[in-house]
Amino acid sequence: MDSMAFPISSSFPECYLTTIPLEILHHIAVDLVDFTPVGPPFQLVPLMQTCSALNSRLSPGRNPSLYGTVFQRKLDFGAAERRIGQPTPAQQALWGWRAFQAMSLFKRGDVRCCSDAALLEACRMGVMLMLDDDGKNLRQMLLWARADVFAQRLVMQRLYERSEENNGWPLETPLIAYALQLMWLLTSEESLRSEPEAVRVQVQQLLLPYIYAPFRYPTTPYPPNHYIIPPLLPSPLHVPTTIQTAHGLYPLYPPPIATPFTFHNGEELSISPPLPAFTARLLYLSRAEVNPLAIPPHLDRTRADRLARGLTDISPVREDLEEFDWGHIARPPLGTGLRTREGVRKAHPEWNGLEWADPFYTAAGKYPERPPAQTFPGFTIPEPIPRWVGKAELWDDEEKSRNWDMDLARMRAWADLDAGKSRKAFEGGVYELGSAEGLWVGRVLMTGPFELQALAENPIHPPHGALSVELLNGYPQFSYMRMRELHGLHGEATPPPLPRDATIEAEREGDNEQGEEDEDEGEGEEEVEEEEEEEEEPFALGPLSAHDGMNNAWFAGDRRPRVLPPTARQCPGTVRLEVHNVLSVGVYRVNRRFGGRWKDGTRLGNDAPPPVPGASHAVPTAGYAHDVTTCSRCKDDRAFEDMIRLAMGEPGANVHALLEKGRVRGRCNGVKEIVIMGETDAAHGAAFNHYVLEGRIRPADGLFLGLRRSKTEITHGTTLFWGYFTGKETLAGNWRVGGTDPGAPAWEGTFVWGRRGD
């Protein structure tokens, strides 16, 4: 029997797969992962379990290039290459593991499964994935991780957590700030319409403190009392002046919520999310738009019908309200979502529709329709104007991540400002030129002034359910504004003094008769010369001026700026501005180079040209020609070029990293000052009043501040609007009645404007 036994080998036969060259094995592993693009690369697990030798060859430590390629197929890296530079394969692999670790937490769906630090890291990672999204990240977040469900659950269950420590009001923590931002970035028209009405009402109820308590919850880390931030103070020992109110100090200087974050290339930088009140405005108004407007049945159908009855007063007709309801205000970041309005599932071009191969990921059911409009028993509702039936189209951009370049730059700027670092004008892309151009439509959420005052005088949060729109006598006011940008350049020479136009002199004499004193011509000329020497602040806002001229939209003096008539020696495409006590602040370039996709149309935009695919706010390769000797950014560019030249002569210097950093920095565009001028179109003014607006953009973080005035009704007073442009389609922030003390609370509220995209 022993002689018949088989010989026992001392080792197992070699696995056939280990004889395959590593490059071919690499392609096999990548093709295997490509069969299931959604989810982590779990297909590699059986392959790696074949034998220990193969496991070693495919391990992340031994083969980082494999996992860099795998995660390039599953995630978007184009935005990272554009913003911070090309990460190495090992860095891409590490980023991919971090991303799917965060998404695994989302997939579990338990908002109390781990520590707050782990939740914060996951939410922060989810926000970065959506800011980088060009199609892949979104599908991973929705189809595999169901991050939208997790974010909404986190907000609904933990928004009021530990509120008993804050007199019942929600706390402004980094976790809540990132959770709200993630919830907004995952919002689509489909998700809004699919949301049960009870849930939608509950979400809006939870967000009410952020919407209707501006005396407690700011939307900007530095209030609009400052044009220059960090604020210029007489000495480092001084702090901005505040007063004590029932809800704390005012103006509002919220505590920093910046936290360090490791980016794709391994660089650790501090970033600060938008404050909860800012994102809450977008979430609240997007849900308010789900239901159609309740249009009173007694209104005339068109403006012509109203004029035929001899009525010429300012009042909307049905067509005006139908047009308003047709457009988008808080435009959903994801558009229609992963399906078209016809219910067709959108396939990623690199995945060939394989993301929908698993029935578990298949979106079931018909695309949700908009709820029906309110009916009025006893009244016959006329058919709507065909032009305004339904809702405006929502387009998918080819590089969606470009829409969020400005938002990410602002998050980095806020962190620097919180740390006391000074920043140059519009450094890092905190404001993209052309963002304000076009026709804007929005809602201004009004409250009763006495009801708001009663809420502000009580430091205790109202009982559960008692805080409501009805309690505050709240109602929406509709608003239209067509805005254009004027760009002031470094070294732009002020033209020599010219004879004053007769009409301007007449206006000046009329102003003097009303008690407004103007300085003589010689003093004006001296001030012009001083302004030419001071490149950083053309409007001469001194460091100790009252709140940096906030009540006049950061303009010098107390009178609105105006455009001077063109002269024979004036270059085409330029305008000259005049403000109070400053004869001329120089020549400003009319924005024609940095345009968006939206073009000006005629009445109601009926014959506005269609959008150009892929042409949404493209970043130009070069800016304006300007005087580089007076431009601080150009001086930095030259210093950086000198650094590269020195590095080329030093052995061991990482010249490639410096060149990559220089590519990401880009070139200076020459802009040191941005002025916004706006006016309501005649057709919209006939319905909602005729307004004009002047404003500026804060250089440090891109904050917009505008002063709106009525062209016809002096009794309407003035209104200040300030906020940030987000996603290049929306402007959100606060409004405040003008002419009041900026250092004290006043009648204030919420507004959201959306760019018309027809």
PDB file of C-alpha atoms in Angstrom, residues 225-332:
ATOM      1  CA  ASN A 225     -20.212  96.951   7.307  1.00  0.00           C
ATOM      2  CA  HIS A 226     -16.725  96.217   5.939  1.00  0.00           C
ATOM      3  CA  TYR A 227     -15.589  96.618   2.352  1.00  0.00           C
ATOM      4  CA  ILE A 228     -11.979  95.859   3.280  1.00  0.00           C
ATOM      5  CA  ILE A 229     -11.440  92.668   5.275  1.00  0.00           C
ATOM      6  CA  PRO A 230      -9.853  91.878   7.568  1.00  0.00           C
ATOM      7  CA  PRO A 231     -11.102  95.278   8.783  1.00  0.00           C
ATOM      8  CA  LEU A 232      -8.621  98.133   8.885  1.00  0.00           C
ATOM      9  CA  LEU A 233      -8.473  99.247  12.517  1.00  0.00           C
ATOM     10  CA  PRO A 234      -6.362 101.948  14.212  1.00  0.00           C
ATOM     11  CA  SER A 235      -4.257  99.294  15.953  1.00  0.00           C
ATOM     12  CA  PRO A 236      -4.205  95.513  16.477  1.00  0.00           C
ATOM     13  CA  LEU A 237      -5.665  96.062  19.957  1.00  0.00           C
ATOM     14  CA  HIS A 238      -8.888  97.468  18.522  1.00  0.00           C
ATOM     15  CA  VAL A 239     -11.871  95.297  17.586  1.00  0.00           C
ATOM     16  CA  PRO A 240     -14.870  96.199  15.420  1.00  0.00           C
ATOM     17  CA  THR A 241     -17.513  98.173  17.264  1.00  0.00           C
ATOM     18  CA  THR A 242     -20.571  96.161  18.326  1.00  0.00           C
ATOM     19  CA  ILE A 243     -23.594  96.657  20.559  1.00  0.00           C
ATOM     20  CA  GLN A 244     -25.296  94.207  22.891  1.00  0.00           C
ATOM     21  CA  THR A 245     -28.738  92.892  21.879  1.00  0.00           C
ATOM     22  CA  ALA A 246     -31.040  90.217  23.234  1.00  0.00           C
ATOM     23  CA  HIS A 247     -29.402  87.717  20.874  1.00  0.00           C
ATOM     24  CA  GLY A 248     -25.781  88.728  21.379  1.00  0.00           C
ATOM     25  CA  LEU A 249     -23.481  91.239  19.775  1.00  0.00           C
ATOM     26  CA  TYR A 250     -24.425  93.152  16.620  1.00  0.00           C
ATOM     27  CA  PRO A 251     -23.181  93.486  13.877  1.00  0.00           C
ATOM     28  CA  LEU A 252     -22.761  89.739  13.655  1.00  0.00           C
ATOM     29  CA  TYR A 253     -19.227  88.344  13.651  1.00  0.00           C
ATOM     30  CA  PRO A 254     -19.756  84.567  13.803  1.00  0.00           C
ATOM     31  CA  PRO A 255     -17.051  82.350  15.300  1.00  0.00           C
ATOM     32  CA  PRO A 256     -14.780  80.679  12.730  1.00  0.00           C
ATOM     33  CA  ILE A 257     -15.908  77.260  11.483  1.00  0.00           C
ATOM     34  CA  ALA A 258     -12.875  76.582   9.270  1.00  0.00           C
ATOM     35  CA  THR A 259     -11.292  73.136   9.520  1.00  0.00           C
ATOM     36  CA  PRO A 260      -8.206  71.611   7.826  1.00  0.00           C
ATOM     37  CA  PHE A 261      -8.792  69.357   4.839  1.00  0.00           C
ATOM     38  CA  THR A 262      -6.362  67.263   2.781  1.00  0.00           C
ATOM     39  CA  PHE A 263      -6.914  67.771  -0.938  1.00  0.00           C
ATOM     40  CA  HIS A 264      -6.280  65.413  -3.839  1.00  0.00           C
ATOM     41  CA  ASN A 265      -2.583  66.272  -4.106  1.00  0.00           C
ATOM     42  CA  GLY A 266      -1.921  65.704  -0.404  1.00  0.00           C
ATOM     43  CA  GLU A 267      -1.836  69.426   0.425  1.00  0.00           C
ATOM     44  CA  GLU A 268      -3.614  70.307   3.659  1.00  0.00           C
ATOM     45  CA  LEU A 269      -5.521  73.589   3.577  1.00  0.00           C
ATOM     46  CA  SER A 270      -8.172  75.121   5.776  1.00  0.00           C
ATOM     47  CA  ILE A 271     -11.613  75.553   4.247  1.00  0.00           C
ATOM     48  CA  SER A 272     -14.745  77.090   5.692  1.00  0.00           C
ATOM     49  CA  PRO A 273     -18.221  76.050   4.535  1.00  0.00           C
ATOM     50  CA  PRO A 274     -20.982  78.572   3.829  1.00  0.00           C
ATOM     51  CA  LEU A 275     -22.737  79.599   7.011  1.00  0.00           C
ATOM     52  CA  PRO A 276     -25.921  77.602   7.686  1.00  0.00           C
ATOM     53  CA  ALA A 277     -28.177  80.606   7.069  1.00  0.00           C
ATOM     54  CA  PHE A 278     -26.838  81.027   3.526  1.00  0.00           C
ATOM     55  CA  THR A 279     -27.474  77.440   2.421  1.00  0.00           C
ATOM     56  CA  ALA A 280     -30.794  77.364   4.280  1.00  0.00           C
ATOM     57  CA  ARG A 281     -32.072  80.122   1.997  1.00  0.00           C
ATOM     58  CA  LEU A 282     -31.455  77.969  -1.066  1.00  0.00           C
ATOM     59  CA  LEU A 283     -33.065  74.890   0.469  1.00  0.00           C
ATOM     60  CA  TYR A 284     -36.087  76.855   1.675  1.00  0.00           C
ATOM     61  CA  LEU A 285     -36.793  78.772  -1.535  1.00  0.00           C
ATOM     62  CA  SER A 286     -36.262  75.738  -3.767  1.00  0.00           C
ATOM     63  CA  ARG A 287     -39.064  74.005  -1.883  1.00  0.00           C
ATOM     64  CA  ALA A 288     -41.249  77.087  -2.031  1.00  0.00           C
ATOM     65  CA  GLU A 289     -41.012  76.907  -5.837  1.00  0.00           C
ATOM     66  CA  VAL A 290     -42.379  73.366  -6.059  1.00  0.00           C
ATOM     67  CA  ASN A 291     -46.011  74.448  -5.875  1.00  0.00           C
ATOM     68  CA  PRO A 292     -47.270  76.803  -8.614  1.00  0.00           C
ATOM     69  CA  LEU A 293     -48.122  80.371  -7.698  1.00  0.00           C
ATOM     70  CA  ALA A 294     -51.684  80.973  -6.589  1.00  0.00           C
ATOM     71  CA  ILE A 295     -52.650  83.620  -9.145  1.00  0.00           C
ATOM     72  CA  PRO A 296     -55.752  85.605  -8.169  1.00  0.00           C
ATOM     73  CA  PRO A 297     -58.530  84.842 -10.654  1.00  0.00           C
ATOM     74  CA  HIS A 298     -59.655  88.467 -11.037  1.00  0.00           C
ATOM     75  CA  LEU A 299     -56.435  89.689 -12.703  1.00  0.00           C
ATOM     76  CA  ASP A 300     -56.401  90.725 -16.350  1.00  0.00           C
ATOM     77  CA  ARG A 301     -54.879  88.134 -18.642  1.00  0.00           C
ATOM     78  CA  THR A 302     -52.393  90.435 -20.426  1.00  0.00           C
ATOM     79  CA  ARG A 303     -51.078  93.963 -20.120  1.00  0.00           C
ATOM     80  CA  ALA A 304     -53.010  94.931 -23.247  1.00  0.00           C
ATOM     81  CA  ASP A 305     -56.268  93.872 -21.583  1.00  0.00           C
ATOM     82  CA  ARG A 306     -55.483  96.057 -18.583  1.00  0.00           C
ATOM     83  CA  LEU A 307     -54.582  99.072 -20.715  1.00  0.00           C
ATOM     84  CA  ALA A 308     -57.788  98.592 -22.707  1.00  0.00           C
ATOM     85  CA  ARG A 309     -59.703  99.145 -19.470  1.00  0.00           C
ATOM     86  CA  GLY A 310     -57.863 102.430 -18.967  1.00  0.00           C
ATOM     87  CA  LEU A 311     -55.708 101.186 -16.063  1.00  0.00           C
ATOM     88  CA  THR A 312     -52.115 102.399 -16.246  1.00  0.00           C
ATOM     89  CA  ASP A 313     -51.021 101.990 -12.630  1.00  0.00           C
ATOM     90  CA  ILE A 314     -48.217  99.619 -11.610  1.00  0.00           C
ATOM     91  CA  SER A 315     -49.797  96.226 -11.025  1.00  0.00           C
ATOM     92  CA  PRO A 316     -49.163  92.675 -12.296  1.00  0.00           C
ATOM     93  CA  VAL A 317     -51.411  90.832 -14.729  1.00  0.00           C
ATOM     94  CA  ARG A 318     -51.731  87.068 -15.120  1.00  0.00           C
ATOM     95  CA  GLU A 319     -49.038  86.994 -17.792  1.00  0.00           C
ATOM     96  CA  ASP A 320     -46.530  88.664 -15.446  1.00  0.00           C
ATOM     97  CA  LEU A 321     -47.113  86.110 -12.698  1.00  0.00           C
ATOM     98  CA  GLU A 322     -47.073  83.201 -15.135  1.00  0.00           C
ATOM     99  CA  GLU A 323     -43.737  84.420 -16.463  1.00  0.00           C
ATOM    100  CA  PHE A 324     -42.371  84.750 -12.934  1.00  0.00           C
ATOM    101  CA  ASP A 325     -43.543  81.240 -12.029  1.00  0.00           C
ATOM    102  CA  TRP A 326     -42.044  79.829 -15.237  1.00  0.00           C
ATOM    103  CA  GLY A 327     -38.464  80.730 -14.332  1.00  0.00           C
ATOM    104  CA  HIS A 328     -36.213  79.261 -11.651  1.00  0.00           C
ATOM    105  CA  ILE A 329     -35.003  81.214  -8.635  1.00  0.00           C
ATOM    106  CA  ALA A 330     -33.133  78.736  -6.418  1.00  0.00           C
ATOM    107  CA  ARG A 331     -32.039  76.629  -9.374  1.00  0.00           C
ATOM    108  CA  PRO A 332     -31.433  72.975  -8.308  1.00  0.00           C
TER     109      PRO A 332
END
